[in-house]
CSV table of N, CA and C in Angstrom, one decimal:
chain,number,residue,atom,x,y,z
A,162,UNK,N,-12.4,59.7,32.0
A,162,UNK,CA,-13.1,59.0,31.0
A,162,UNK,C,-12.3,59.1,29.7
A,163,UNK,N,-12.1,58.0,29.1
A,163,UNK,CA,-11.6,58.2,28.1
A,163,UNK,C,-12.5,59.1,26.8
A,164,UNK,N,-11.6,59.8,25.8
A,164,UNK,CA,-11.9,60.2,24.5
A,164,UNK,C,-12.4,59.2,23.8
A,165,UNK,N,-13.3,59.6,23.5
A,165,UNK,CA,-14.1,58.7,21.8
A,165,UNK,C,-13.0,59.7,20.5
A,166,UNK,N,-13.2,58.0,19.9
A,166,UNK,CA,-11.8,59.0,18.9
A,166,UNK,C,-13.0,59.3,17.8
A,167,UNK,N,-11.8,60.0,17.4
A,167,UNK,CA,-13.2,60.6,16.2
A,167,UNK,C,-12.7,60.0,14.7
A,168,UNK,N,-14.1,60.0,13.8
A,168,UNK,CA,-13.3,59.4,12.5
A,168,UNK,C,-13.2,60.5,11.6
A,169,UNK,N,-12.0,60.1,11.2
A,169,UNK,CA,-11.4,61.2,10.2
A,169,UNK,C,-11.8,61.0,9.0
A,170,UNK,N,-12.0,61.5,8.0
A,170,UNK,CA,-12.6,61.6,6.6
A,170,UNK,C,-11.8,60.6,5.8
A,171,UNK,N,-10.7,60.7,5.9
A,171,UNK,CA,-9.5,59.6,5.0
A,171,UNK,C,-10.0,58.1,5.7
A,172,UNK,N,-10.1,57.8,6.9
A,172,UNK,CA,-10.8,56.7,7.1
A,172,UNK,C,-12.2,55.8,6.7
A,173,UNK,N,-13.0,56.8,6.5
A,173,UNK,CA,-14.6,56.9,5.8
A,173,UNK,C,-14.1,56.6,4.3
A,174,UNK,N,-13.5,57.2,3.5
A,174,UNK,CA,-12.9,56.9,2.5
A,174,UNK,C,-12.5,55.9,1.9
A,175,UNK,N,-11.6,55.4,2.8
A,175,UNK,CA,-11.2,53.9,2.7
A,175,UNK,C,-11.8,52.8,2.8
A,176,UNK,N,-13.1,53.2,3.9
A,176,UNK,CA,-13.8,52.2,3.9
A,176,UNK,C,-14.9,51.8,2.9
A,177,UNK,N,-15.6,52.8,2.0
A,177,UNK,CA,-15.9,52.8,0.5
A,177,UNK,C,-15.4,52.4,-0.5
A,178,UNK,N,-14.1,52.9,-0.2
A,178,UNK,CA,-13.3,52.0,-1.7
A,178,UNK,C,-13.8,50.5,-1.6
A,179,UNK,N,-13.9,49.9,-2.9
A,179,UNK,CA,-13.6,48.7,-3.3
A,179,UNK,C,-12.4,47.9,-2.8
A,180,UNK,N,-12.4,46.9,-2.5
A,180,UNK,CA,-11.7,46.0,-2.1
A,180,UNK,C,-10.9,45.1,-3.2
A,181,UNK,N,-10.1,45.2,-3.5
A,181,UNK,CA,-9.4,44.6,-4.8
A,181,UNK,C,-10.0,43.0,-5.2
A,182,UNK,N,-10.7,43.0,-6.2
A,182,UNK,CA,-11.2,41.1,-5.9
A,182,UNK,C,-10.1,40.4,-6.6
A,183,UNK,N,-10.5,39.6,-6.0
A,183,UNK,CA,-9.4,38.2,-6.1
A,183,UNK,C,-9.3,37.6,-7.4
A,184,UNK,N,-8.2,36.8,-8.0
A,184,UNK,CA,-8.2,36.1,-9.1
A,184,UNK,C,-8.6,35.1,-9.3
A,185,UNK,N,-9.8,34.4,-9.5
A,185,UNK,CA,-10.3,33.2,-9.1
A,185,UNK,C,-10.0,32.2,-10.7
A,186,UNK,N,-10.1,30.6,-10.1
A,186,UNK,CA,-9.5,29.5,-11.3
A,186,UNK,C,-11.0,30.1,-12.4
A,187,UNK,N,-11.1,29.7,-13.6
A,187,UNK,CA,-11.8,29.4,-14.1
A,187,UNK,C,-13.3,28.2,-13.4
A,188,UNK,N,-14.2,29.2,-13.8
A,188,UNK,CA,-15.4,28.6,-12.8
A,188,UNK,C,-16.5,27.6,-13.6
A,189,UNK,N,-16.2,27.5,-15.0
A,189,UNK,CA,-16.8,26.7,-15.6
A,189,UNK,C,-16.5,25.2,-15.5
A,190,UNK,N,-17.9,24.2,-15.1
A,190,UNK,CA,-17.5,23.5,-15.5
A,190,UNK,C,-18.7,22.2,-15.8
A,191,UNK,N,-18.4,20.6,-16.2
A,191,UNK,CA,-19.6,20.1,-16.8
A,191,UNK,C,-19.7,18.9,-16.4
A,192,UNK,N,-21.0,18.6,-15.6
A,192,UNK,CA,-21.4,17.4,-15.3
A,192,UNK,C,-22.2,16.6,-16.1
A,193,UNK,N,-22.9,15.5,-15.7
A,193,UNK,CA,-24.0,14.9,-16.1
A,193,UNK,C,-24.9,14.8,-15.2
A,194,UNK,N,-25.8,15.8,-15.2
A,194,UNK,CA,-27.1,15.1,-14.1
A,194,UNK,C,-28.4,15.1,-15.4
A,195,UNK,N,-29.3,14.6,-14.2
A,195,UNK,CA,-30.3,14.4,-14.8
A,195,UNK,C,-31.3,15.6,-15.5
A,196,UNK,N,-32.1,15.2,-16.9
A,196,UNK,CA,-32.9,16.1,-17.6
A,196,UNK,C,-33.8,15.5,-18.3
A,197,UNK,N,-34.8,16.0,-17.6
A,197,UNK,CA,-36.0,15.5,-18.3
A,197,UNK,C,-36.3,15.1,-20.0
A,198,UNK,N,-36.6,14.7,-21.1
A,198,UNK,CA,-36.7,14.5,-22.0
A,198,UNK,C,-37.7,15.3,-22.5
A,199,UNK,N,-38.2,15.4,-24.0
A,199,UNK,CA,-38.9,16.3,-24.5
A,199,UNK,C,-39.8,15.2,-24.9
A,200,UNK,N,-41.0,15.5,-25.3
A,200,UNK,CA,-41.8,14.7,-26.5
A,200,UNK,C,-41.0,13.9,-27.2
A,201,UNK,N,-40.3,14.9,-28.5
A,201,UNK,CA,-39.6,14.6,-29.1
A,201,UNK,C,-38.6,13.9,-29.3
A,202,UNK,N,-37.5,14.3,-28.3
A,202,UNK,CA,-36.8,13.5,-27.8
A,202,UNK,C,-37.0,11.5,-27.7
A,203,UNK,N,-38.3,11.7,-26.7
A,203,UNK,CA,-39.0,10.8,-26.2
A,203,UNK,C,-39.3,9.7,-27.3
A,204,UNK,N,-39.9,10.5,-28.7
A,204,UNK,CA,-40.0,9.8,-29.5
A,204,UNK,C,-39.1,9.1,-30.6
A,205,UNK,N,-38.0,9.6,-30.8
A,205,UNK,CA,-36.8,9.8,-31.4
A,205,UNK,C,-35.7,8.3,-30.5
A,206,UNK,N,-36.0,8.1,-29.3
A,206,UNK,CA,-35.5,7.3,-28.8
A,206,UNK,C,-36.6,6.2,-29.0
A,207,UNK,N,-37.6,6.2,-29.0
A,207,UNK,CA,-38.7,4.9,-29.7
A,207,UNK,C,-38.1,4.3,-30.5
A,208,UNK,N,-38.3,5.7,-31.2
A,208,UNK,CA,-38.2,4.6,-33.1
A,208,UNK,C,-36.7,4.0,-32.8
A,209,UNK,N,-35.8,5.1,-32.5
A,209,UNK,CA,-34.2,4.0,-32.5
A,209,UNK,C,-34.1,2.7,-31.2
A,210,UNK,N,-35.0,2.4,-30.7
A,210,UNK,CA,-34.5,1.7,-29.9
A,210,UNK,C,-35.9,-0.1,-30.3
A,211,UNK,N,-36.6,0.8,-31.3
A,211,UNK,CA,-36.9,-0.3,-32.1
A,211,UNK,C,-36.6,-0.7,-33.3
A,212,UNK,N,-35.9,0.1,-33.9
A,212,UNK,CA,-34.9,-0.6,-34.8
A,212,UNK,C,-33.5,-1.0,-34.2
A,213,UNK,N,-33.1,-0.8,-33.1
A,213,UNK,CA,-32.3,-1.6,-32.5
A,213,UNK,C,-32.6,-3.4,-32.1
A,214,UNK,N,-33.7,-3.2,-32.1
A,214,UNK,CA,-34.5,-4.3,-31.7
A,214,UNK,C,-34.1,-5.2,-32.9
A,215,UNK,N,-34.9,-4.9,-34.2
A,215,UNK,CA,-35.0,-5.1,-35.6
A,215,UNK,C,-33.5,-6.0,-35.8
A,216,UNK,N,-32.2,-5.0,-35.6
A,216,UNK,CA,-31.1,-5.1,-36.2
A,216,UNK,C,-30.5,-6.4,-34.9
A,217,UNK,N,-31.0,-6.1,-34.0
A,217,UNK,CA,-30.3,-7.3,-32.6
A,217,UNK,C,-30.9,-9.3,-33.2
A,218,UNK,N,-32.3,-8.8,-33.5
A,218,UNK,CA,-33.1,-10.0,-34.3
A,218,UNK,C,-32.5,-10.6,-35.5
A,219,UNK,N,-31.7,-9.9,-36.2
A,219,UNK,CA,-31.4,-10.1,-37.6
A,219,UNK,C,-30.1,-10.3,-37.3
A,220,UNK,N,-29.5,-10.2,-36.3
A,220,UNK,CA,-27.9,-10.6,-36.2
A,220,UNK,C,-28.0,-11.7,-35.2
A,221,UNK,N,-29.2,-11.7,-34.9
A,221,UNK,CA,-28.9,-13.1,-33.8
A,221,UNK,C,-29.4,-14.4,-34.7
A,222,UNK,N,-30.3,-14.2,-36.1
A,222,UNK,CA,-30.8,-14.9,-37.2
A,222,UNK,C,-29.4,-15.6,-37.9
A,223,UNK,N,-28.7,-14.4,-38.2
A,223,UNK,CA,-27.6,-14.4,-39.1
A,223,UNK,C,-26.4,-15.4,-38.0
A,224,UNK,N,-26.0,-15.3,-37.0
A,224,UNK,CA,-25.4,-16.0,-36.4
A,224,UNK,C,-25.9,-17.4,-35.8
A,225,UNK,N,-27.3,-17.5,-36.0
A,225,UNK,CA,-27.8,-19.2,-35.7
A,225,UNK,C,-27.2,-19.9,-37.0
A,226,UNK,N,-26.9,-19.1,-38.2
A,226,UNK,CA,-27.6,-19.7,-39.2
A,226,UNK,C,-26.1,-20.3,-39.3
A,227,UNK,N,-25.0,-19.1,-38.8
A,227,UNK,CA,-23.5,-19.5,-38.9
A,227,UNK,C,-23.0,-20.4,-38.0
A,228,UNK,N,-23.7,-20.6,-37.0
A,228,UNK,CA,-23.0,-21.2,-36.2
A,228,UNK,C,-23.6,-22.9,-36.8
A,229,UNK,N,-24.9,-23.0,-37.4
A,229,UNK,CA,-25.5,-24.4,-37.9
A,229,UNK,C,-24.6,-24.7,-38.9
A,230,UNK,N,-24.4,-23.8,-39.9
A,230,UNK,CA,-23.6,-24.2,-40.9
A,230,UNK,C,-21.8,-24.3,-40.6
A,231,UNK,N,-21.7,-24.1,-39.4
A,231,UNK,CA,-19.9,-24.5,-38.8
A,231,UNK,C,-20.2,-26.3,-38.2
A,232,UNK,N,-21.4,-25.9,-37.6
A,232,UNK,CA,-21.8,-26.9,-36.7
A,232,UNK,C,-21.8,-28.1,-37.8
A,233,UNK,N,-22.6,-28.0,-39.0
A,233,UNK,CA,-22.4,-29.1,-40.0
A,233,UNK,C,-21.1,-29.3,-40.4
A,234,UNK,N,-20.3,-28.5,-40.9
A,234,UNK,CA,-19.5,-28.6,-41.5
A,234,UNK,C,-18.6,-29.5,-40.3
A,235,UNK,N,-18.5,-29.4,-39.1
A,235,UNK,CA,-17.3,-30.3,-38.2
A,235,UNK,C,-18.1,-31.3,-38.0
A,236,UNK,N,-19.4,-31.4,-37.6
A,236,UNK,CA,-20.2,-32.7,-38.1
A,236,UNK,C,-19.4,-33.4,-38.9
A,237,UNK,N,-19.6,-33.2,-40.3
A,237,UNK,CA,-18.8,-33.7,-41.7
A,237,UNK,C,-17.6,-34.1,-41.6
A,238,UNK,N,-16.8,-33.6,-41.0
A,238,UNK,CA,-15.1,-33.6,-41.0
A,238,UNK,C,-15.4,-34.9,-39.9
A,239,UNK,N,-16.2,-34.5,-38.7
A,239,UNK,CA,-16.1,-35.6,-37.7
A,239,UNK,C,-16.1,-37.0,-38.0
A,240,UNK,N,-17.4,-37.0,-38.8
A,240,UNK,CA,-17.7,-38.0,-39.5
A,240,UNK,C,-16.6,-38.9,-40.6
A,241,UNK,N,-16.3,-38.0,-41.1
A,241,UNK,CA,-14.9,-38.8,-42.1
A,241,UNK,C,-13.7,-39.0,-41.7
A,242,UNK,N,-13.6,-38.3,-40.5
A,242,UNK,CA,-12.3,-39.0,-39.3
A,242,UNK,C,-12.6,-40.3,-38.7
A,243,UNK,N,-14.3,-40.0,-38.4
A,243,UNK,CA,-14.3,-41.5,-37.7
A,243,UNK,C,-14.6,-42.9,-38.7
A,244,UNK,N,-14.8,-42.3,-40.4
A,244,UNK,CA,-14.3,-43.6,-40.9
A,244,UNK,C,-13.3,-44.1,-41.1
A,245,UNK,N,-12.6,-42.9,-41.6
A,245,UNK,CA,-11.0,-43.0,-41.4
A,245,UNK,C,-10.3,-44.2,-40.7
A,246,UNK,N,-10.8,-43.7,-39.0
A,246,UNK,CA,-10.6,-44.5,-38.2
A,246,UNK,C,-10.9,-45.8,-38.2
A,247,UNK,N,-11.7,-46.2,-38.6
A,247,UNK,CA,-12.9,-47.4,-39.3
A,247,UNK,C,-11.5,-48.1,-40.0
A,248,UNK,N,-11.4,-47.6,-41.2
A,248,UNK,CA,-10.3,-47.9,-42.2
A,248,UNK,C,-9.3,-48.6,-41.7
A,249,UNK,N,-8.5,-47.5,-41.2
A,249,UNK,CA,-7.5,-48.1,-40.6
A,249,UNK,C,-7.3,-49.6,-39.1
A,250,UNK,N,-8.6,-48.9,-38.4
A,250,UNK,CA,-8.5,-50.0,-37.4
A,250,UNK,C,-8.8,-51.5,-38.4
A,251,UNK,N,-9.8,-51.5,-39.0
A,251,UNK,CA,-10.0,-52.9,-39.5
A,251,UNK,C,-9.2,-53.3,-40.5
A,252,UNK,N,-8.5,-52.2,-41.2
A,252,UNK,CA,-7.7,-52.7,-42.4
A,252,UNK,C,-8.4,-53.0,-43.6
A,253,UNK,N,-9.6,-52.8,-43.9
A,253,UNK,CA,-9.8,-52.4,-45.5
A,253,UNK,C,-11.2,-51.3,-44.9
A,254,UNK,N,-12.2,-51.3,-46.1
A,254,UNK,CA,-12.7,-50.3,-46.8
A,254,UNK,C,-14.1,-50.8,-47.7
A,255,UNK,N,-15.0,-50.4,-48.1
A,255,UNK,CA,-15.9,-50.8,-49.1
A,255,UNK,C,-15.8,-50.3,-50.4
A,256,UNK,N,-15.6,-50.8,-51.4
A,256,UNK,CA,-15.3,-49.6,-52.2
A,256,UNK,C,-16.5,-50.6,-53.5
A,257,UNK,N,-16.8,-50.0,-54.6
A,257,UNK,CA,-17.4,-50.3,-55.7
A,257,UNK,C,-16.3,-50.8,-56.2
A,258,UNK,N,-16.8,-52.0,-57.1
A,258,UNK,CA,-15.7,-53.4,-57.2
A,258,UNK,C,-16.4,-53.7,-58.9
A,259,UNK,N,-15.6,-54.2,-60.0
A,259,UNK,CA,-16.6,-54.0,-61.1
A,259,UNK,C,-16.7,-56.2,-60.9
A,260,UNK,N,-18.0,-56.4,-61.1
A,260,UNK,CA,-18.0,-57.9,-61.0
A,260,UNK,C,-18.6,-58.4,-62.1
A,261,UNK,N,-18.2,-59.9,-62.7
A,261,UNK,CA,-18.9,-60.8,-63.9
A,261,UNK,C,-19.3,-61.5,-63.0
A,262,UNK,N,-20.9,-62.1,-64.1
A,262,UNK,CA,-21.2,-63.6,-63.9
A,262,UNK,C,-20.6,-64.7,-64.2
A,263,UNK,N,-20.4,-65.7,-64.0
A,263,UNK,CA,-19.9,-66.5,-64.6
A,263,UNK,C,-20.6,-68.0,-64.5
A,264,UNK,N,-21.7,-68.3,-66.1
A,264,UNK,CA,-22.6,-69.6,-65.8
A,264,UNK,C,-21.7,-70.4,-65.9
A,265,UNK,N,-22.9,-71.3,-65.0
A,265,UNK,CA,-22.0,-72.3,-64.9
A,265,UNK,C,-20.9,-73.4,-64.3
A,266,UNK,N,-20.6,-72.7,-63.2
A,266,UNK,CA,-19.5,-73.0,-62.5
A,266,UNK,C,-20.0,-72.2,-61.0
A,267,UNK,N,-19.2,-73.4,-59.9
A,267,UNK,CA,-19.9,-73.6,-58.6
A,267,UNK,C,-18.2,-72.9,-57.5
A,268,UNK,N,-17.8,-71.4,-58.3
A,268,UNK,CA,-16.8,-71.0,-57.6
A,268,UNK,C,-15.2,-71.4,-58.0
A,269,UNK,N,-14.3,-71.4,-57.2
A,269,UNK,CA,-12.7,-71.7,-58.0
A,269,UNK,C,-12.4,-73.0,-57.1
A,270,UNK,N,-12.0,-73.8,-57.4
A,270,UNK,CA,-10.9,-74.6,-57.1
A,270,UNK,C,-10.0,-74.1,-56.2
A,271,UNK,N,-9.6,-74.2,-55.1
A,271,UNK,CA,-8.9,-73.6,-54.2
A,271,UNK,C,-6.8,-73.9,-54.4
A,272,UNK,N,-7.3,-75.4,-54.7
A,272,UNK,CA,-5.6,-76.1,-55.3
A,272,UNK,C,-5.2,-75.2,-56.3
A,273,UNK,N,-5.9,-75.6,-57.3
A,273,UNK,CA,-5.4,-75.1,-58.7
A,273,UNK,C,-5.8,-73.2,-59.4
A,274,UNK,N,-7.3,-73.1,-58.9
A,274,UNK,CA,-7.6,-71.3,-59.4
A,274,UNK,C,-8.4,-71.6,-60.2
A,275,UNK,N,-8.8,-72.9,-60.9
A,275,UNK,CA,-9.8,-73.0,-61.6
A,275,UNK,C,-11.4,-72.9,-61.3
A,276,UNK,N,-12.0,-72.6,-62.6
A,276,UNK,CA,-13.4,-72.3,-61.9
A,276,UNK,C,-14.1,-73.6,-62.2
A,277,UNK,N,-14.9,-74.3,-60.8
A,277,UNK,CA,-15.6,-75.8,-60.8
A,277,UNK,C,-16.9,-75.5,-61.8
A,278,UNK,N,-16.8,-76.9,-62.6
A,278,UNK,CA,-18.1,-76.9,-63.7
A,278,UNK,C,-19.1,-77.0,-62.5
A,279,UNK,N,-20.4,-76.3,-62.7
A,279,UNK,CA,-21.9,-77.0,-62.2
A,279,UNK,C,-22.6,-76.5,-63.3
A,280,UNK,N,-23.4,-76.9,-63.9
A,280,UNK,CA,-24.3,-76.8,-64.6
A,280,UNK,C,-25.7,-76.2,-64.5
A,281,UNK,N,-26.1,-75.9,-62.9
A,281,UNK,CA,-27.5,-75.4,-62.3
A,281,UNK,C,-26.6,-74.1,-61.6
A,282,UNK,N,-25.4,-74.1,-61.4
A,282,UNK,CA,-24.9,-72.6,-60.4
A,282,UNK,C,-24.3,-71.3,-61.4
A,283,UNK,N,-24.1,-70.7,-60.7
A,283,UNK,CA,-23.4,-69.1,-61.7
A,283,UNK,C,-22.7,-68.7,-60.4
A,284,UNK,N,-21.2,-67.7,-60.4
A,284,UNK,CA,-20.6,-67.4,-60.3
A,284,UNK,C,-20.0,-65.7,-59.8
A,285,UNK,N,-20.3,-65.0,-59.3
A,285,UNK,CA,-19.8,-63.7,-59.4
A,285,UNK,C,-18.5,-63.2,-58.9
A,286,UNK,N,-17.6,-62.8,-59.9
A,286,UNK,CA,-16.1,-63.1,-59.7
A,286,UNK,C,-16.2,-61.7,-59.8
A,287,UNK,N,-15.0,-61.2,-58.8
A,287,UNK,CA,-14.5,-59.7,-58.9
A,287,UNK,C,-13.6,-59.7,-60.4
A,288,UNK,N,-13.6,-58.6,-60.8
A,288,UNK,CA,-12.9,-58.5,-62.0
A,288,UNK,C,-11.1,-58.2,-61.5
A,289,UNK,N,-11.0,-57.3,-60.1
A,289,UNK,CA,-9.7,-56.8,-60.0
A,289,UNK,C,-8.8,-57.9,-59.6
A,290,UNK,N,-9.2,-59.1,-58.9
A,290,UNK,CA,-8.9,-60.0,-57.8
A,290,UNK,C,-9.1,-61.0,-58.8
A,291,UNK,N,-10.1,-61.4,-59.2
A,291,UNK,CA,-10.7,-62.7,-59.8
A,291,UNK,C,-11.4,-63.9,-58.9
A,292,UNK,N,-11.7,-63.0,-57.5
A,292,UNK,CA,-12.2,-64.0,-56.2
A,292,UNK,C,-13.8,-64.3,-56.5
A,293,UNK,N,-14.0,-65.2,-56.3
A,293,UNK,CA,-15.7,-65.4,-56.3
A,293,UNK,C,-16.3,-64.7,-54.9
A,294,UNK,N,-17.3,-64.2,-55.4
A,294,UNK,CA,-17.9,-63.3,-54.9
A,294,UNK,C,-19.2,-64.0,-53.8
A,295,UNK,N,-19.7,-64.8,-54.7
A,295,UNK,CA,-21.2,-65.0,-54.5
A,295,UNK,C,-21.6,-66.3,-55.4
A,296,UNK,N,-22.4,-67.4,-55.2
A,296,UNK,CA,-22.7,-68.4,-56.0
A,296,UNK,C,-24.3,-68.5,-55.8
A,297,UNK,N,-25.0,-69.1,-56.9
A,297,UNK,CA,-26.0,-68.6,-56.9
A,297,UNK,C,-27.1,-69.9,-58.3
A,298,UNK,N,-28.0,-69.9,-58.2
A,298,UNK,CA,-28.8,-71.1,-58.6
A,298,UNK,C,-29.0,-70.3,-60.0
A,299,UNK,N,-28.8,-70.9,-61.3
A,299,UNK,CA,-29.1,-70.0,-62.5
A,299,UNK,C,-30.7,-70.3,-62.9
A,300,UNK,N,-31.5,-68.9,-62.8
A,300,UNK,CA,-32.8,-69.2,-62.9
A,300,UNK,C,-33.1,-69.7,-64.4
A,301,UNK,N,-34.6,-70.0,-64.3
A,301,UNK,CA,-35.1,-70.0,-65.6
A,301,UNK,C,-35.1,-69.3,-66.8
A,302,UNK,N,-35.5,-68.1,-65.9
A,302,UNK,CA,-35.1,-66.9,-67.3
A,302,UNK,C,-34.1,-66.7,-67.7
A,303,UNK,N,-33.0,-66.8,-66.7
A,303,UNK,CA,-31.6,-66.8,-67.8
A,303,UNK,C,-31.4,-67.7,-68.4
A,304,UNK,N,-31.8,-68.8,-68.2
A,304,UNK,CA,-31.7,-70.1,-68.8
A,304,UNK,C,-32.6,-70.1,-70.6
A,305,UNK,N,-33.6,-69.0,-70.3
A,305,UNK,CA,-34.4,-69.1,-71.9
A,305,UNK,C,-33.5,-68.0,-72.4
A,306,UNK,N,-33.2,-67.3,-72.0
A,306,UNK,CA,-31.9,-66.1,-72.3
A,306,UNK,C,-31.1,-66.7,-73.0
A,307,UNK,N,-30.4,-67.9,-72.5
A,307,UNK,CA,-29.4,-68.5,-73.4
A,307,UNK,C,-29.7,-69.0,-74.8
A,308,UNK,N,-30.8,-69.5,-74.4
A,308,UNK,CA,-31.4,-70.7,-75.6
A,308,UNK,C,-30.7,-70.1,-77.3
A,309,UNK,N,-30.3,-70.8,-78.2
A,309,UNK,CA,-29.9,-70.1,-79.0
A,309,UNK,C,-31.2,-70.5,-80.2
A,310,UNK,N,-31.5,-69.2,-80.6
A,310,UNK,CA,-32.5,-69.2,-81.7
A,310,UNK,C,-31.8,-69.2,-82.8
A,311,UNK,N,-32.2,-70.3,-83.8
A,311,UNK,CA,-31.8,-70.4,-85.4
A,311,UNK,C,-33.0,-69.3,-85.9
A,312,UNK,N,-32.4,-69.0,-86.6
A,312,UNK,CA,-33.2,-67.4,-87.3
A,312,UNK,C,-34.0,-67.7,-88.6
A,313,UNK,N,-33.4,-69.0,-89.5
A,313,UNK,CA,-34.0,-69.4,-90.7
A,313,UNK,C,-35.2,-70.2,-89.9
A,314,UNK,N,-35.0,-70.9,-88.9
A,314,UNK,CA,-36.3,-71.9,-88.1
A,314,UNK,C,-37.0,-70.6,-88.0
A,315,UNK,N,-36.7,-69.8,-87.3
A,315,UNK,CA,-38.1,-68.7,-87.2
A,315,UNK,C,-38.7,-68.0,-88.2
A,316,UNK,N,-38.5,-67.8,-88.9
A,316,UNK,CA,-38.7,-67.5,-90.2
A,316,UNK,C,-39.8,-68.6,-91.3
A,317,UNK,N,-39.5,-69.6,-91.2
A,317,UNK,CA,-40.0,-70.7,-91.6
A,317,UNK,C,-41.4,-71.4,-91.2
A,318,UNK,N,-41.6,-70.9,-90.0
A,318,UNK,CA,-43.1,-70.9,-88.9
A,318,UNK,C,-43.6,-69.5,-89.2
């Protein structure tokens, strides 16, 4: 039968000692999980998340208002391109023209440029051109308009 070995004291010894620990990486480190909120907390994201509200309202106010006022503005531009267009396709324009009456006469003479006598018509001649414009029956009232008053005859009644 074999010996049972026996344990020697230096063996018991060694097995007591400490074991040299290891050098381990740095063991810190930082996630995001989840954590409850406080009251406080709780409340603190209220108020900011209704003045978030507040400031989202007031900047979506402020950009209707910019985008109406762009929106007009190329309106406008649109608009005076497409007279533009107007202009050019047709070749003239409307413009304010300064015009006389002229009693008396029934338009121009086409041969000569002269203006035809009528005695019941009147005349509206552009000033820049000298074209008749318009002819037209001379009312009564202009007609007492004309009348010339002697001033000593009035005077004398």
């Amino acid at each position: 039968m074999p010996k049972k070995p026996t344990l020697s004291l230096s063996l018991i010894e060694e097995e007591t000692q400490e074991a040299p620990k290891p050098s381990w990486p740095e063991s810190l480190e930082h996630r995001i999980l989840r954590c409850d909120l406080s009251e406080k907390e709780t409340q603190l994201y209220g108020k900011e998340q209704a003045e978030l509200h507040q400031e989202i309202d007031g900047l979506t106010e402020e950009k209707k208002s910019c985008a109406s006022n762009y929106k007009a503005r190329i309106e406008e531009k649109g608009a005076r391109a497409r007279r533009i267009g107007n202009y050019i396709t047709s070749g003239w324009q409307e413009k304010e023209v300064n015009c006389s009456w002229v009693y008396e006469t029934a338009g121009r003479d086409q041969a000569t440029g002269e203006m035809i006598f009528h005695p019941e018509k009147k005349s509206l001649v552009r000033e820049d051109t000298g074209e008749v414009v318009e002819i037209r029956e001379i009312t009564n009232d202009e007609r007492q308009m004309a009348l010339p008053i002697d001033e000593t005859e009035q005077n004398e009644v």
